[in-house]
C-alpha positions as YAML, in Angstrom:
chain: A
units: angstrom
residues:
- id: 1
  name: MET
  ca: [-0.06, 0.05, 0.00]
- id: 2
  name: ASP
  ca: [1.26, 3.56, -0.94]
- id: 3
  name: LYS
  ca: [1.89, 5.19, 2.34]
- id: 4
  name: THR
  ca: [1.59, 8.58, 0.79]
- id: 5
  name: ALA
  ca: [-1.83, 7.79, -0.95]
- id: 6
  name: VAL
  ca: [-5.09, 9.50, -0.54]
- id: 7
  name: TYR
  ca: [-7.98, 7.30, -1.54]
- id: 8
  name: THR
  ca: [-11.06, 8.93, -2.87]
- id: 9
  name: ASP
  ca: [-13.79, 8.47, -5.57]
- id: 10
  name: MET
  ca: [-14.67, 12.10, -5.67]
- id: 11
  name: ALA
  ca: [-13.53, 14.27, -8.67]
- id: 12
  name: VAL
  ca: [-13.62, 17.54, -6.68]
- id: 13
  name: GLU
  ca: [-10.83, 16.05, -4.43]
- id: 14
  name: PHE
  ca: [-8.39, 15.28, -7.23]
- id: 15
  name: CYS
  ca: [-9.01, 17.81, -9.88]
- id: 16
  name: LYS
  ca: [-9.56, 21.69, -9.88]
- id: 17
  name: HIS
  ca: [-13.14, 22.64, -10.31]
- id: 18
  name: LYS
  ca: [-14.08, 23.79, -13.70]
- id: 19
  name: HIS
  ca: [-17.39, 25.38, -12.80]
- id: 20
  name: THR
  ca: [-19.22, 26.22, -9.71]
- id: 21
  name: ARG
  ca: [-22.79, 27.39, -8.88]
- id: 22
  name: ASP
  ca: [-24.25, 28.04, -5.42]
- id: 23
  name: ASP
  ca: [-27.83, 28.64, -4.61]
- id: 24
  name: GLY
  ca: [-27.39, 28.68, -0.82]
- id: 25
  name: VAL
  ca: [-28.43, 25.03, -0.49]
- id: 26
  name: ILE
  ca: [-26.59, 23.32, -3.22]
- id: 27
  name: ARG
  ca: [-23.03, 23.92, -4.39]
- id: 28
  name: TYR
  ca: [-22.56, 22.60, -7.93]
- id: 29
  name: TYR
  ca: [-19.20, 21.57, -9.06]
- id: 30
  name: GLU
  ca: [-18.07, 20.21, -12.61]
- id: 31
  name: VAL
  ca: [-14.90, 18.67, -13.61]
- id: 32
  name: GLU
  ca: [-13.71, 17.24, -16.84]
- id: 33
  name: VAL
  ca: [-10.87, 14.72, -17.06]
- id: 34
  name: ASP
  ca: [-9.24, 14.65, -20.44]
- id: 35
  name: SER
  ca: [-6.70, 12.01, -21.61]
- id: 36
  name: GLU
  ca: [-3.66, 13.91, -20.25]
- id: 37
  name: MET
  ca: [-5.06, 14.45, -16.91]
- id: 38
  name: SER
  ca: [-6.34, 10.92, -16.68]
- id: 39
  name: GLU
  ca: [-2.94, 9.57, -17.32]
- id: 40
  name: ARG
  ca: [-1.37, 12.10, -14.69]
- id: 41
  name: ILE
  ca: [-3.87, 11.31, -11.79]
- id: 42
  name: GLY
  ca: [-4.84, 7.74, -12.69]
- id: 43
  name: LYS
  ca: [-8.57, 8.49, -13.02]
- id: 44
  name: PRO
  ca: [-10.89, 7.70, -15.98]
- id: 45
  name: CYS
  ca: [-11.59, 10.34, -18.67]
- id: 46
  name: GLY
  ca: [-15.14, 11.93, -18.43]
- id: 47
  name: LYS
  ca: [-17.28, 14.52, -16.87]
- id: 48
  name: TYR
  ca: [-17.85, 14.60, -13.13]
- id: 49
  name: ALA
  ca: [-20.57, 16.71, -11.55]
- id: 50
  name: THR
  ca: [-20.87, 17.02, -7.73]
- id: 51
  name: LEU
  ca: [-23.93, 18.41, -5.99]
- id: 52
  name: GLU
  ca: [-22.64, 19.26, -2.48]
- id: 53
  name: THR
  ca: [-25.32, 19.93, 0.39]
- id: 54
  name: SER
  ca: [-25.53, 19.51, 4.12]
- id: 55
  name: VAL
  ca: [-29.33, 18.86, 4.22]
- id: 56
  name: VAL
  ca: [-28.91, 15.07, 4.69]
- id: 57
  name: LEU
  ca: [-26.33, 15.30, 7.25]
- id: 58
  name: ASN
  ca: [-28.51, 18.01, 9.02]
- id: 59
  name: GLY
  ca: [-31.67, 15.99, 8.60]
- id: 60
  name: ASP
  ca: [-33.33, 19.05, 6.90]
- id: 61
  name: VAL
  ca: [-36.08, 16.90, 5.05]
- id: 62
  name: ARG
  ca: [-37.96, 20.17, 3.85]
- id: 63
  name: GLU
  ca: [-35.03, 20.60, 1.41]
- id: 64
  name: TYR
  ca: [-34.79, 16.94, 0.16]
- id: 65
  name: ASN
  ca: [-37.08, 17.64, -2.84]
- id: 66
  name: ARG
  ca: [-34.92, 20.50, -3.89]
- id: 67
  name: VAL
  ca: [-31.90, 18.25, -4.05]
- id: 68
  name: THR
  ca: [-33.88, 15.42, -5.67]
- id: 69
  name: ASP
  ca: [-34.87, 17.93, -8.32]
- id: 70
  name: ALA
  ca: [-31.44, 19.20, -8.89]
- id: 71
  name: LEU
  ca: [-29.98, 15.59, -9.32]
- id: 72
  name: ALA
  ca: [-32.75, 14.61, -11.67]
- id: 73
  name: THR
  ca: [-31.92, 17.63, -13.83]
- id: 74
  name: CYS
  ca: [-28.23, 16.57, -13.72]
- id: 75
  name: LEU
  ca: [-29.05, 12.92, -14.62]
- id: 76
  name: LYS
  ca: [-31.12, 14.02, -17.55]
- id: 77
  name: SER
  ca: [-28.27, 16.20, -18.77]
- id: 78
  name: TYR
  ca: [-25.96, 13.25, -18.58]
- id: 79
  name: CYS
  ca: [-28.25, 10.71, -20.02]
- id: 80
  name: LYS
  ca: [-29.44, 12.76, -22.93]
- id: 81
  name: GLY
  ca: [-31.12, 10.53, -25.44]
- id: 82
  name: CYS
  ca: [-31.59, 7.59, -23.15]
- id: 83
  name: ASN
  ca: [-35.26, 6.54, -23.18]
- id: 84
  name: HIS
  ca: [-34.86, 2.91, -22.10]
- id: 85
  name: VAL
  ca: [-32.73, 2.91, -18.92]
- id: 86
  name: LEU
  ca: [-31.45, 0.19, -16.77]
- id: 87
  name: ALA
  ca: [-30.59, 1.18, -13.07]
- id: 88
  name: VAL
  ca: [-28.19, -0.91, -11.20]
- id: 89
  name: GLY
  ca: [-27.82, -0.88, -7.42]
- id: 90
  name: LEU
  ca: [-24.28, -2.00, -6.47]
- id: 91
  name: GLY
  ca: [-22.96, -3.10, -3.20]
- id: 92
  name: ASN
  ca: [-23.61, -5.51, -0.24]
- id: 93
  name: PRO
  ca: [-27.23, -5.05, 1.14]
- id: 94
  name: ASP
  ca: [-26.09, -6.76, 4.36]
- id: 95
  name: LEU
  ca: [-23.42, -4.07, 5.14]
- id: 96
  name: THR
  ca: [-25.11, -0.80, 5.77]
- id: 97
  name: ALA
  ca: [-22.31, 1.47, 4.53]
- id: 98
  name: ASP
  ca: [-22.31, -0.43, 1.36]
- id: 99
  name: ALA
  ca: [-26.04, -0.88, 0.86]
- id: 100
  name: LEU
  ca: [-26.76, 2.41, -0.95]
- id: 101
  name: GLY
  ca: [-27.31, 0.72, -4.32]
- id: 102
  name: ASP
  ca: [-29.67, -1.84, -2.72]
- id: 103
  name: ARG
  ca: [-31.70, 0.76, -0.87]
- id: 104
  name: VAL
  ca: [-32.01, 2.96, -4.04]
- id: 105
  name: PHE
  ca: [-33.02, -0.24, -6.07]
- id: 106
  name: LYS
  ca: [-35.87, -1.06, -3.53]
- id: 107
  name: ARG
  ca: [-37.34, 2.50, -3.96]
- id: 108
  name: LEU
  ca: [-37.26, 2.65, -7.81]
- id: 109
  name: THR
  ca: [-40.53, 2.83, -9.83]
- id: 110
  name: VAL
  ca: [-39.88, 0.33, -12.73]
- id: 111
  name: ASN
  ca: [-42.26, 0.48, -15.56]
- id: 112
  name: ARG
  ca: [-40.42, -1.26, -18.48]
- id: 113
  name: HIS
  ca: [-43.04, -4.08, -18.39]
- id: 114
  name: LEU
  ca: [-45.95, -1.71, -18.51]
- id: 115
  name: LYS
  ca: [-45.00, 0.80, -21.31]
- id: 116
  name: ASP
  ca: [-44.33, 0.21, -25.02]
- id: 117
  name: GLY
  ca: [-43.14, 3.64, -25.92]
- id: 118
  name: GLY
  ca: [-41.51, 6.76, -24.39]
- id: 119
  name: LYS
  ca: [-39.22, 6.60, -21.42]
- id: 120
  name: ASN
  ca: [-39.12, 3.45, -19.36]
- id: 121
  name: LEU
  ca: [-37.03, 2.19, -16.34]
- id: 122
  name: CYS
  ca: [-36.04, -1.32, -15.27]
- id: 123
  name: ALA
  ca: [-33.69, -2.23, -12.46]
- id: 124
  name: LEU
  ca: [-31.60, -4.94, -10.90]
- id: 125
  name: THR
  ca: [-29.02, -5.56, -7.97]
- id: 126
  name: PRO
  ca: [-26.39, -8.08, -8.56]
- id: 127
  name: ASN
  ca: [-25.13, -8.19, -4.82]
- id: 128
  name: VAL
  ca: [-21.60, -8.99, -4.44]
- id: 129
  name: LEU
  ca: [-19.23, -11.79, -5.57]
- id: 130
  name: GLY
  ca: [-18.94, -13.35, -2.11]
- id: 131
  name: MET
  ca: [-22.59, -13.80, -1.87]
- id: 132
  name: THR
  ca: [-23.44, -14.96, -5.36]
- id: 133
  name: GLY
  ca: [-20.16, -16.40, -6.65]
- id: 134
  name: ILE
  ca: [-20.72, -14.26, -9.88]
- id: 135
  name: GLU
  ca: [-19.03, -10.95, -10.80]
- id: 136
  name: SER
  ca: [-21.35, -7.99, -10.78]
- id: 137
  name: TYR
  ca: [-20.02, -7.28, -14.30]
- id: 138
  name: ASP
  ca: [-21.06, -10.66, -15.66]
- id: 139
  name: ILE
  ca: [-24.66, -10.23, -14.50]
- id: 140
  name: ILE
  ca: [-25.01, -6.71, -15.70]
- id: 141
  name: ALA
  ca: [-23.41, -7.47, -19.04]
- id: 142
  name: ALA
  ca: [-25.75, -10.34, -19.59]
- id: 143
  name: VAL
  ca: [-28.85, -8.30, -18.68]
- id: 144
  name: VAL
  ca: [-27.54, -5.55, -20.96]
- id: 145
  name: ASP
  ca: [-27.02, -7.93, -23.87]
- id: 146
  name: ARG
  ca: [-30.54, -9.35, -23.36]
- id: 147
  name: ILE
  ca: [-32.70, -6.15, -22.89]
- id: 148
  name: LYS
  ca: [-30.52, -3.69, -24.78]
- id: 149
  name: PRO
  ca: [-31.11, -0.38, -22.88]
- id: 150
  name: ASP
  ca: [-30.03, 3.02, -24.26]
- id: 151
  name: GLY
  ca: [-28.05, 3.69, -21.01]
- id: 152
  name: VAL
  ca: [-27.26, 2.09, -17.64]
- id: 153
  name: VAL
  ca: [-27.32, 4.14, -14.36]
- id: 154
  name: VAL
  ca: [-25.12, 2.54, -11.76]
- id: 155
  name: ILE
  ca: [-25.64, 3.42, -7.95]
- id: 156
  name: ASP
  ca: [-22.82, 2.81, -5.44]
- id: 157
  name: ALA
  ca: [-21.49, 4.11, -2.26]
- id: 158
  name: LEU
  ca: [-18.16, 5.94, -2.56]
- id: 159
  name: THR
  ca: [-14.96, 6.77, -0.52]
- id: 160
  name: ALA
  ca: [-14.08, 10.36, 0.18]
- id: 161
  name: ALA
  ca: [-10.82, 11.91, 1.18]
- id: 162
  name: ALA
  ca: [-12.36, 14.39, 3.53]
- id: 163
  name: THR
  ca: [-14.64, 13.51, 6.49]
- id: 164
  name: ASN
  ca: [-16.88, 16.49, 5.77]
- id: 165
  name: ARG
  ca: [-17.94, 15.18, 2.43]
- id: 166
  name: ILE
  ca: [-19.47, 12.02, 4.00]
- id: 167
  name: ALA
  ca: [-23.28, 12.12, 3.01]
- id: 168
  name: THR
  ca: [-22.90, 15.69, 1.87]
- id: 169
  name: ALA
  ca: [-21.91, 15.11, -1.92]
- id: 170
  name: PHE
  ca: [-23.77, 13.49, -4.77]
- id: 171
  name: GLN
  ca: [-21.54, 12.66, -7.72]
- id: 172
  name: VAL
  ca: [-22.68, 11.98, -11.15]
- id: 173
  name: THR
  ca: [-20.11, 10.90, -13.91]
- id: 174
  name: ASP
  ca: [-20.18, 9.49, -17.43]
- id: 175
  name: SER
  ca: [-17.03, 7.70, -16.92]
- id: 176
  name: GLY
  ca: [-18.60, 4.69, -15.38]
- id: 177
  name: ILE
  ca: [-17.43, 2.92, -12.23]
- id: 178
  name: THR
  ca: [-15.03, 0.33, -10.89]
- id: 179
  name: PRO
  ca: [-16.98, -1.45, -8.07]
- id: 180
  name: GLY
  ca: [-14.87, -1.58, -4.88]
- id: 181
  name: SER
  ca: [-12.19, 0.70, -6.08]
- id: 182
  name: GLY
  ca: [-12.58, 3.08, -3.21]
- id: 183
  name: VAL
  ca: [-11.78, 0.39, -0.73]
- id: 184
  name: GLU
  ca: [-9.02, -1.25, -2.90]
- id: 185
  name: ASN
  ca: [-11.23, -4.12, -3.83]
- id: 186
  name: HIS
  ca: [-11.24, -3.50, -7.59]
- id: 187
  name: ARG
  ca: [-13.68, -5.63, -9.75]
- id: 188
  name: ARG
  ca: [-14.10, -5.32, -13.51]
- id: 189
  name: ARG
  ca: [-15.00, -1.82, -14.63]
- id: 190
  name: LEU
  ca: [-18.48, -0.81, -15.73]
- id: 191
  name: ASP
  ca: [-18.26, 1.77, -18.46]
- id: 192
  name: SER
  ca: [-19.44, 2.40, -22.11]
- id: 193
  name: GLN
  ca: [-16.47, 0.32, -23.51]
- id: 194
  name: SER
  ca: [-17.19, -2.76, -21.38]
- id: 195
  name: LEU
  ca: [-20.91, -2.68, -21.70]
- id: 196
  name: GLY
  ca: [-21.45, -1.15, -25.21]
- id: 197
  name: VAL
  ca: [-23.86, 1.45, -23.93]
- id: 198
  name: LYS
  ca: [-23.77, 4.84, -22.09]
- id: 199
  name: VAL
  ca: [-22.91, 4.23, -18.40]
- id: 200
  name: ILE
  ca: [-23.55, 6.98, -15.83]
- id: 201
  name: SER
  ca: [-22.75, 6.43, -12.19]
- id: 202
  name: VAL
  ca: [-24.32, 8.03, -9.15]
- id: 203
  name: GLY
  ca: [-22.86, 7.90, -5.79]
- id: 204
  name: VAL
  ca: [-22.35, 9.36, -2.33]
- id: 205
  name: PRO
  ca: [-19.33, 9.15, -0.08]
- id: 206
  name: LEU
  ca: [-20.20, 7.13, 3.03]
- id: 207
  name: VAL
  ca: [-16.81, 5.88, 4.13]
- id: 208
  name: VAL
  ca: [-13.23, 7.30, 4.67]
- id: 209
  name: TYR
  ca: [-9.97, 5.71, 5.67]
- id: 210
  name: SER
  ca: [-8.69, 6.04, 9.09]
- id: 211
  name: SER
  ca: [-5.59, 7.79, 7.69]
- id: 212
  name: THR
  ca: [-7.93, 10.47, 6.41]
- id: 213
  name: ILE
  ca: [-9.28, 11.13, 9.87]
- id: 214
  name: ALA
  ca: [-5.74, 11.14, 11.09]
- id: 215
  name: ARG
  ca: [-4.67, 13.64, 8.63]
- id: 216
  name: ASP
  ca: [-7.80, 15.92, 9.10]
- id: 217
  name: TYR
  ca: [-7.54, 16.11, 12.87]
- id: 218
  name: CYS
  ca: [-3.96, 15.15, 13.84]
- id: 219
  name: ASP
  ca: [-1.93, 16.38, 10.96]
- id: 220
  name: CYS
  ca: [-0.67, 12.83, 10.40]
- id: 221
  name: ALA
  ca: [-0.02, 12.23, 6.62]
- id: 222
  name: GLY
  ca: [-0.04, 8.87, 4.82]
- id: 223
  name: VAL
  ca: [-1.47, 5.47, 5.55]
- id: 224
  name: SER
  ca: [-0.47, 2.41, 7.37]
- id: 225
  name: GLU
  ca: [-0.61, -1.26, 6.58]
- id: 226
  name: CYS
  ca: [-3.44, -1.73, 9.09]
- id: 227
  name: ASP
  ca: [-5.37, 1.38, 7.69]
- id: 228
  name: MET
  ca: [-9.11, 0.96, 8.38]
- id: 229
  name: ILE
  ca: [-12.34, 2.03, 6.67]
- id: 230
  name: VAL
  ca: [-14.51, 4.17, 8.87]
- id: 231
  name: THR
  ca: [-18.20, 5.14, 8.58]
- id: 232
  name: PRO
  ca: [-20.40, 7.34, 10.85]
- id: 233
  name: LYS
  ca: [-22.33, 5.67, 13.56]
- id: 234
  name: ASP
  ca: [-25.69, 6.83, 12.10]
- id: 235
  name: VAL
  ca: [-24.83, 5.57, 8.66]
- id: 236
  name: ASP
  ca: [-28.11, 3.74, 8.51]
- id: 237
  name: ILE
  ca: [-30.10, 6.84, 8.63]
- id: 238
  name: LEU
  ca: [-27.72, 8.53, 6.09]
- id: 239
  name: VAL
  ca: [-28.00, 5.73, 3.73]
- id: 240
  name: GLU
  ca: [-31.84, 5.74, 3.87]
- id: 241
  name: ASP
  ca: [-32.08, 9.40, 3.28]
- id: 242
  name: CYS
  ca: [-29.55, 9.46, 0.55]
- id: 243
  name: ALA
  ca: [-31.26, 6.61, -1.09]
- id: 244
  name: LYS
  ca: [-34.56, 8.62, -0.94]
- id: 245
  name: ILE
  ca: [-32.96, 11.45, -2.82]
- id: 246
  name: ILE
  ca: [-31.27, 9.34, -5.46]
- id: 247
  name: SER
  ca: [-34.27, 7.19, -6.11]
- id: 248
  name: GLY
  ca: [-36.55, 10.23, -6.47]
- id: 249
  name: ALA
  ca: [-34.30, 11.67, -8.89]
- id: 250
  name: ILE
  ca: [-34.01, 8.47, -11.08]
- id: 251
  name: ASN
  ca: [-37.82, 7.99, -11.00]
- id: 252
  name: SER
  ca: [-38.27, 11.62, -11.96]
- id: 253
  name: ALA
  ca: [-35.80, 11.50, -14.85]
- id: 254
  name: PHE
  ca: [-36.68, 8.16, -16.34]
- id: 255
  name: ALA
  ca: [-39.82, 6.58, -15.00]
...
Protein backbone atom coordinates (compact mmCIF):
# COMPACT_ATOMS: atom_id res chain seq x y z
CA MET A 1 0.00 0.00 0.00
CA ASP A 2 1.28 3.45 -0.94
CA LYS A 3 1.92 5.22 2.34
CA THR A 4 1.46 8.66 0.77
CA ALA A 5 -1.76 7.81 -1.08
CA VAL A 6 -5.05 9.57 -0.58
CA TYR A 7 -7.96 7.34 -1.51
CA THR A 8 -11.04 8.97 -2.97
CA ASP A 9 -13.73 8.45 -5.61
CA MET A 10 -14.63 12.16 -5.61
CA ALA A 11 -13.49 14.20 -8.60
CA VAL A 12 -13.64 17.46 -6.63
CA GLU A 13 -10.87 16.04 -4.45
CA PHE A 14 -8.42 15.14 -7.22
CA CYS A 15 -9.09 17.88 -9.81
CA LYS A 16 -9.55 21.63 -9.89
CA HIS A 17 -13.20 22.66 -10.24
CA LYS A 18 -14.09 23.76 -13.74
CA HIS A 19 -17.38 25.39 -12.87
CA THR A 20 -19.18 26.23 -9.65
CA ARG A 21 -22.71 27.36 -8.80
CA ASP A 22 -24.16 28.00 -5.35
CA ASP A 23 -27.85 28.64 -4.63
CA GLY A 24 -27.42 28.75 -0.86
CA VAL A 25 -28.45 25.11 -0.38
CA ILE A 26 -26.61 23.23 -3.13
CA ARG A 27 -23.13 23.90 -4.45
CA TYR A 28 -22.58 22.50 -7.92
CA TYR A 29 -19.07 21.57 -9.12
CA GLU A 30 -18.12 20.30 -12.56
CA VAL A 31 -14.85 18.66 -13.57
CA GLU A 32 -13.75 17.29 -16.93
CA VAL A 33 -10.88 14.81 -17.02
CA ASP A 34 -9.17 14.62 -20.41
CA SER A 35 -6.70 11.94 -21.53
CA GLU A 36 -3.65 13.90 -20.35
CA MET A 37 -5.11 14.51 -16.90
CA SER A 38 -6.37 10.91 -16.73
CA GLU A 39 -2.84 9.60 -17.25
CA ARG A 40 -1.44 11.99 -14.66
CA ILE A 41 -3.93 11.30 -11.85
CA GLY A 42 -4.90 7.71 -12.68
CA LYS A 43 -8.63 8.41 -12.97
CA PRO A 44 -10.87 7.64 -15.98
CA CYS A 45 -11.63 10.27 -18.62
CA GLY A 46 -15.06 11.86 -18.46
CA LYS A 47 -17.27 14.52 -16.97
CA TYR A 48 -17.90 14.60 -13.22
CA ALA A 49 -20.62 16.68 -11.58
CA THR A 50 -20.91 17.04 -7.81
CA LEU A 51 -23.91 18.41 -5.93
CA GLU A 52 -22.70 19.30 -2.47
CA THR A 53 -25.25 19.98 0.27
CA SER A 54 -25.56 19.50 4.03
CA VAL A 55 -29.31 18.82 4.08
CA VAL A 56 -28.98 15.04 4.63
CA LEU A 57 -26.33 15.40 7.30
CA ASN A 58 -28.49 18.00 9.07
CA GLY A 59 -31.71 16.02 8.57
CA ASP A 60 -33.37 18.99 6.85
CA VAL A 61 -36.11 16.95 5.14
CA ARG A 62 -37.84 20.11 3.90
CA GLU A 63 -35.03 20.56 1.38
CA TYR A 64 -34.83 16.95 0.18
CA ASN A 65 -37.12 17.58 -2.80
CA ARG A 66 -34.91 20.46 -3.87
CA VAL A 67 -31.86 18.20 -3.95
CA THR A 68 -33.86 15.47 -5.72
CA ASP A 69 -34.93 17.91 -8.45
CA ALA A 70 -31.37 19.19 -8.92
CA LEU A 71 -30.01 15.63 -9.15
CA ALA A 72 -32.76 14.64 -11.62
CA THR A 73 -31.84 17.60 -13.84
CA CYS A 74 -28.19 16.54 -13.73
CA LEU A 75 -29.05 12.94 -14.61
CA LYS A 76 -31.21 14.04 -17.57
CA SER A 77 -28.30 16.10 -18.87
CA TYR A 78 -25.82 13.23 -18.57
CA CYS A 79 -28.29 10.69 -19.99
CA LYS A 80 -29.50 12.76 -22.93
CA GLY A 81 -31.03 10.51 -25.56
CA CYS A 82 -31.56 7.59 -23.16
CA ASN A 83 -35.22 6.56 -23.17
CA HIS A 84 -34.79 2.96 -22.05
CA VAL A 85 -32.71 2.91 -18.87
CA LEU A 86 -31.43 0.09 -16.68
CA ALA A 87 -30.67 1.16 -13.09
CA VAL A 88 -28.18 -1.03 -11.21
CA GLY A 89 -27.75 -0.92 -7.45
CA LEU A 90 -24.25 -2.09 -6.53
CA GLY A 91 -22.92 -3.10 -3.13
CA ASN A 92 -23.61 -5.45 -0.27
CA PRO A 93 -27.17 -5.12 1.12
CA ASP A 94 -26.07 -6.75 4.39
CA LEU A 95 -23.38 -4.12 5.05
CA THR A 96 -25.06 -0.82 5.85
CA ALA A 97 -22.29 1.48 4.63
CA ASP A 98 -22.23 -0.42 1.32
CA ALA A 99 -26.00 -0.81 0.92
CA LEU A 100 -26.79 2.46 -0.89
CA GLY A 101 -27.30 0.75 -4.27
CA ASP A 102 -29.66 -1.84 -2.79
CA ARG A 103 -31.67 0.81 -0.90
CA VAL A 104 -32.07 2.88 -4.06
CA PHE A 105 -33.06 -0.22 -6.05
CA LYS A 106 -35.88 -0.99 -3.61
CA ARG A 107 -37.34 2.52 -4.02
CA LEU A 108 -37.35 2.66 -7.82
CA THR A 109 -40.59 2.79 -9.82
CA VAL A 110 -39.88 0.33 -12.62
CA ASN A 111 -42.22 0.46 -15.61
CA ARG A 112 -40.49 -1.25 -18.55
CA HIS A 113 -43.03 -4.06 -18.37
CA LEU A 114 -45.93 -1.59 -18.54
CA LYS A 115 -44.88 0.77 -21.36
CA ASP A 116 -44.34 0.20 -25.07
CA GLY A 117 -43.12 3.69 -25.90
CA GLY A 118 -41.56 6.76 -24.35
CA LYS A 119 -39.22 6.58 -21.38
CA ASN A 120 -39.09 3.43 -19.30
CA LEU A 121 -37.04 2.16 -16.38
CA CYS A 122 -36.00 -1.30 -15.24
CA ALA A 123 -33.64 -2.25 -12.43
CA LEU A 124 -31.54 -4.96 -10.86
CA THR A 125 -29.15 -5.44 -7.96
CA PRO A 126 -26.43 -8.06 -8.51
CA ASN A 127 -25.26 -8.25 -4.86
CA VAL A 128 -21.55 -9.01 -4.40
CA LEU A 129 -19.21 -11.76 -5.60
CA GLY A 130 -18.86 -13.25 -2.12
CA MET A 131 -22.61 -13.82 -1.90
CA THR A 132 -23.42 -14.98 -5.45
CA GLY A 133 -20.14 -16.39 -6.75
CA ILE A 134 -20.72 -14.29 -9.89
CA GLU A 135 -18.99 -11.03 -10.78
CA SER A 136 -21.34 -8.04 -10.85
CA TYR A 137 -20.05 -7.24 -14.33
CA ASP A 138 -21.07 -10.66 -15.67
CA ILE A 139 -24.64 -10.28 -14.39
CA ILE A 140 -25.01 -6.72 -15.64
CA ALA A 141 -23.42 -7.43 -19.04
CA ALA A 142 -25.74 -10.41 -19.57
CA VAL A 143 -28.84 -8.32 -18.80
CA VAL A 144 -27.64 -5.44 -21.00
CA ASP A 145 -27.04 -7.86 -23.87
CA ARG A 146 -30.54 -9.29 -23.43
CA ILE A 147 -32.70 -6.17 -22.97
CA LYS A 148 -30.49 -3.66 -24.86
CA PRO A 149 -31.13 -0.45 -22.89
CA ASP A 150 -30.03 2.96 -24.20
CA GLY A 151 -28.12 3.58 -20.99
CA VAL A 152 -27.19 2.14 -17.61
CA VAL A 153 -27.32 4.16 -14.39
CA VAL A 154 -25.16 2.58 -11.69
CA ILE A 155 -25.58 3.51 -8.02
CA ASP A 156 -22.90 2.83 -5.42
CA ALA A 157 -21.42 4.12 -2.16
CA LEU A 158 -18.16 6.03 -2.57
CA THR A 159 -15.03 6.78 -0.58
CA ALA A 160 -14.00 10.34 0.25
CA ALA A 161 -10.69 11.94 1.15
CA ALA A 162 -12.35 14.41 3.53
CA THR A 163 -14.61 13.53 6.44
CA ASN A 164 -16.82 16.55 5.80
CA ARG A 165 -17.91 15.08 2.46
CA ILE A 166 -19.57 12.01 3.98
CA ALA A 167 -23.27 12.11 3.01
CA THR A 168 -22.89 15.68 1.76
CA ALA A 169 -21.91 15.15 -1.89
CA PHE A 170 -23.81 13.47 -4.74
CA GLN A 171 -21.50 12.68 -7.67
CA VAL A 172 -22.67 11.95 -11.22
CA THR A 173 -20.19 10.92 -13.91
CA ASP A 174 -20.25 9.54 -17.45
CA SER A 175 -16.91 7.77 -16.90
CA GLY A 176 -18.56 4.66 -15.43
CA ILE A 177 -17.39 3.01 -12.24
CA THR A 178 -15.06 0.32 -10.93
CA PRO A 179 -16.93 -1.47 -8.13
CA GLY A 180 -14.92 -1.58 -4.92
CA SER A 181 -12.16 0.72 -6.16
CA GLY A 182 -12.53 3.15 -3.25
CA VAL A 183 -11.74 0.42 -0.73
CA GLU A 184 -8.98 -1.24 -2.81
CA ASN A 185 -11.23 -4.16 -3.85
CA HIS A 186 -11.22 -3.55 -7.59
CA ARG A 187 -13.65 -5.54 -9.74
CA ARG A 188 -14.13 -5.37 -13.51
CA ARG A 189 -14.96 -1.86 -14.67
CA LEU A 190 -18.47 -0.88 -15.77
CA ASP A 191 -18.33 1.73 -18.55
CA SER A 192 -19.39 2.39 -22.13
CA GLN A 193 -16.47 0.35 -23.49
CA SER A 194 -17.14 -2.75 -21.41
CA LEU A 195 -20.95 -2.71 -21.69
CA GLY A 196 -21.42 -1.16 -25.13
CA VAL A 197 -23.95 1.47 -23.96
CA LYS A 198 -23.75 4.78 -22.12
CA VAL A 199 -22.95 4.22 -18.43
CA ILE A 200 -23.65 6.92 -15.84
CA SER A 201 -22.71 6.37 -12.21
CA VAL A 202 -24.27 8.07 -9.20
CA GLY A 203 -22.81 7.86 -5.73
CA VAL A 204 -22.43 9.39 -2.31
CA PRO A 205 -19.33 9.08 -0.10
CA LEU A 206 -20.21 7.09 3.02
CA VAL A 207 -16.79 5.91 4.18
CA VAL A 208 -13.27 7.27 4.65
CA TYR A 209 -9.96 5.70 5.58
CA SER A 210 -8.80 6.09 9.17
CA SER A 211 -5.68 7.76 7.76
CA THR A 212 -7.96 10.48 6.36
CA ILE A 213 -9.28 11.19 9.84
CA ALA A 214 -5.73 11.20 11.22
CA ARG A 215 -4.70 13.67 8.53
CA ASP A 216 -7.73 15.93 9.10
CA TYR A 217 -7.54 16.03 12.89
CA CYS A 218 -3.99 15.09 13.87
CA ASP A 219 -2.00 16.37 10.91
CA CYS A 220 -0.63 12.87 10.35
CA ALA A 221 0.05 12.20 6.67
CA GLY A 222 0.07 8.86 4.90
CA VAL A 223 -1.52 5.47 5.54
CA SER A 224 -0.37 2.39 7.41
CA GLU A 225 -0.58 -1.29 6.57
CA CYS A 226 -3.46 -1.64 9.05
CA ASP A 227 -5.42 1.36 7.74
CA MET A 228 -9.13 0.92 8.48
CA ILE A 229 -12.27 2.00 6.64
CA VAL A 230 -14.50 4.15 8.85
CA THR A 231 -18.15 5.19 8.59
CA PRO A 232 -20.41 7.36 10.81
CA LYS A 233 -22.35 5.74 13.67
CA ASP A 234 -25.65 6.94 12.14
CA VAL A 235 -24.81 5.60 8.69
CA ASP A 236 -28.09 3.64 8.55
CA ILE A 237 -30.08 6.89 8.61
CA LEU A 238 -27.74 8.60 6.16
CA VAL A 239 -27.98 5.71 3.69
CA GLU A 240 -31.79 5.69 3.79
CA ASP A 241 -32.04 9.45 3.29
CA CYS A 242 -29.50 9.49 0.46
CA ALA A 243 -31.38 6.58 -1.15
CA LYS A 244 -34.64 8.57 -0.99
CA ILE A 245 -33.04 11.46 -2.85
CA ILE A 246 -31.27 9.34 -5.50
CA SER A 247 -34.26 7.07 -6.17
CA GLY A 248 -36.53 10.10 -6.39
CA ALA A 249 -34.19 11.68 -8.93
CA ILE A 250 -34.00 8.51 -11.06
CA ASN A 251 -37.78 8.04 -10.94
CA SER A 252 -38.31 11.66 -11.95
CA ALA A 253 -35.77 11.48 -14.79
CA PHE A 254 -36.68 8.13 -16.33
CA ALA A 255 -39.87 6.54 -14.99
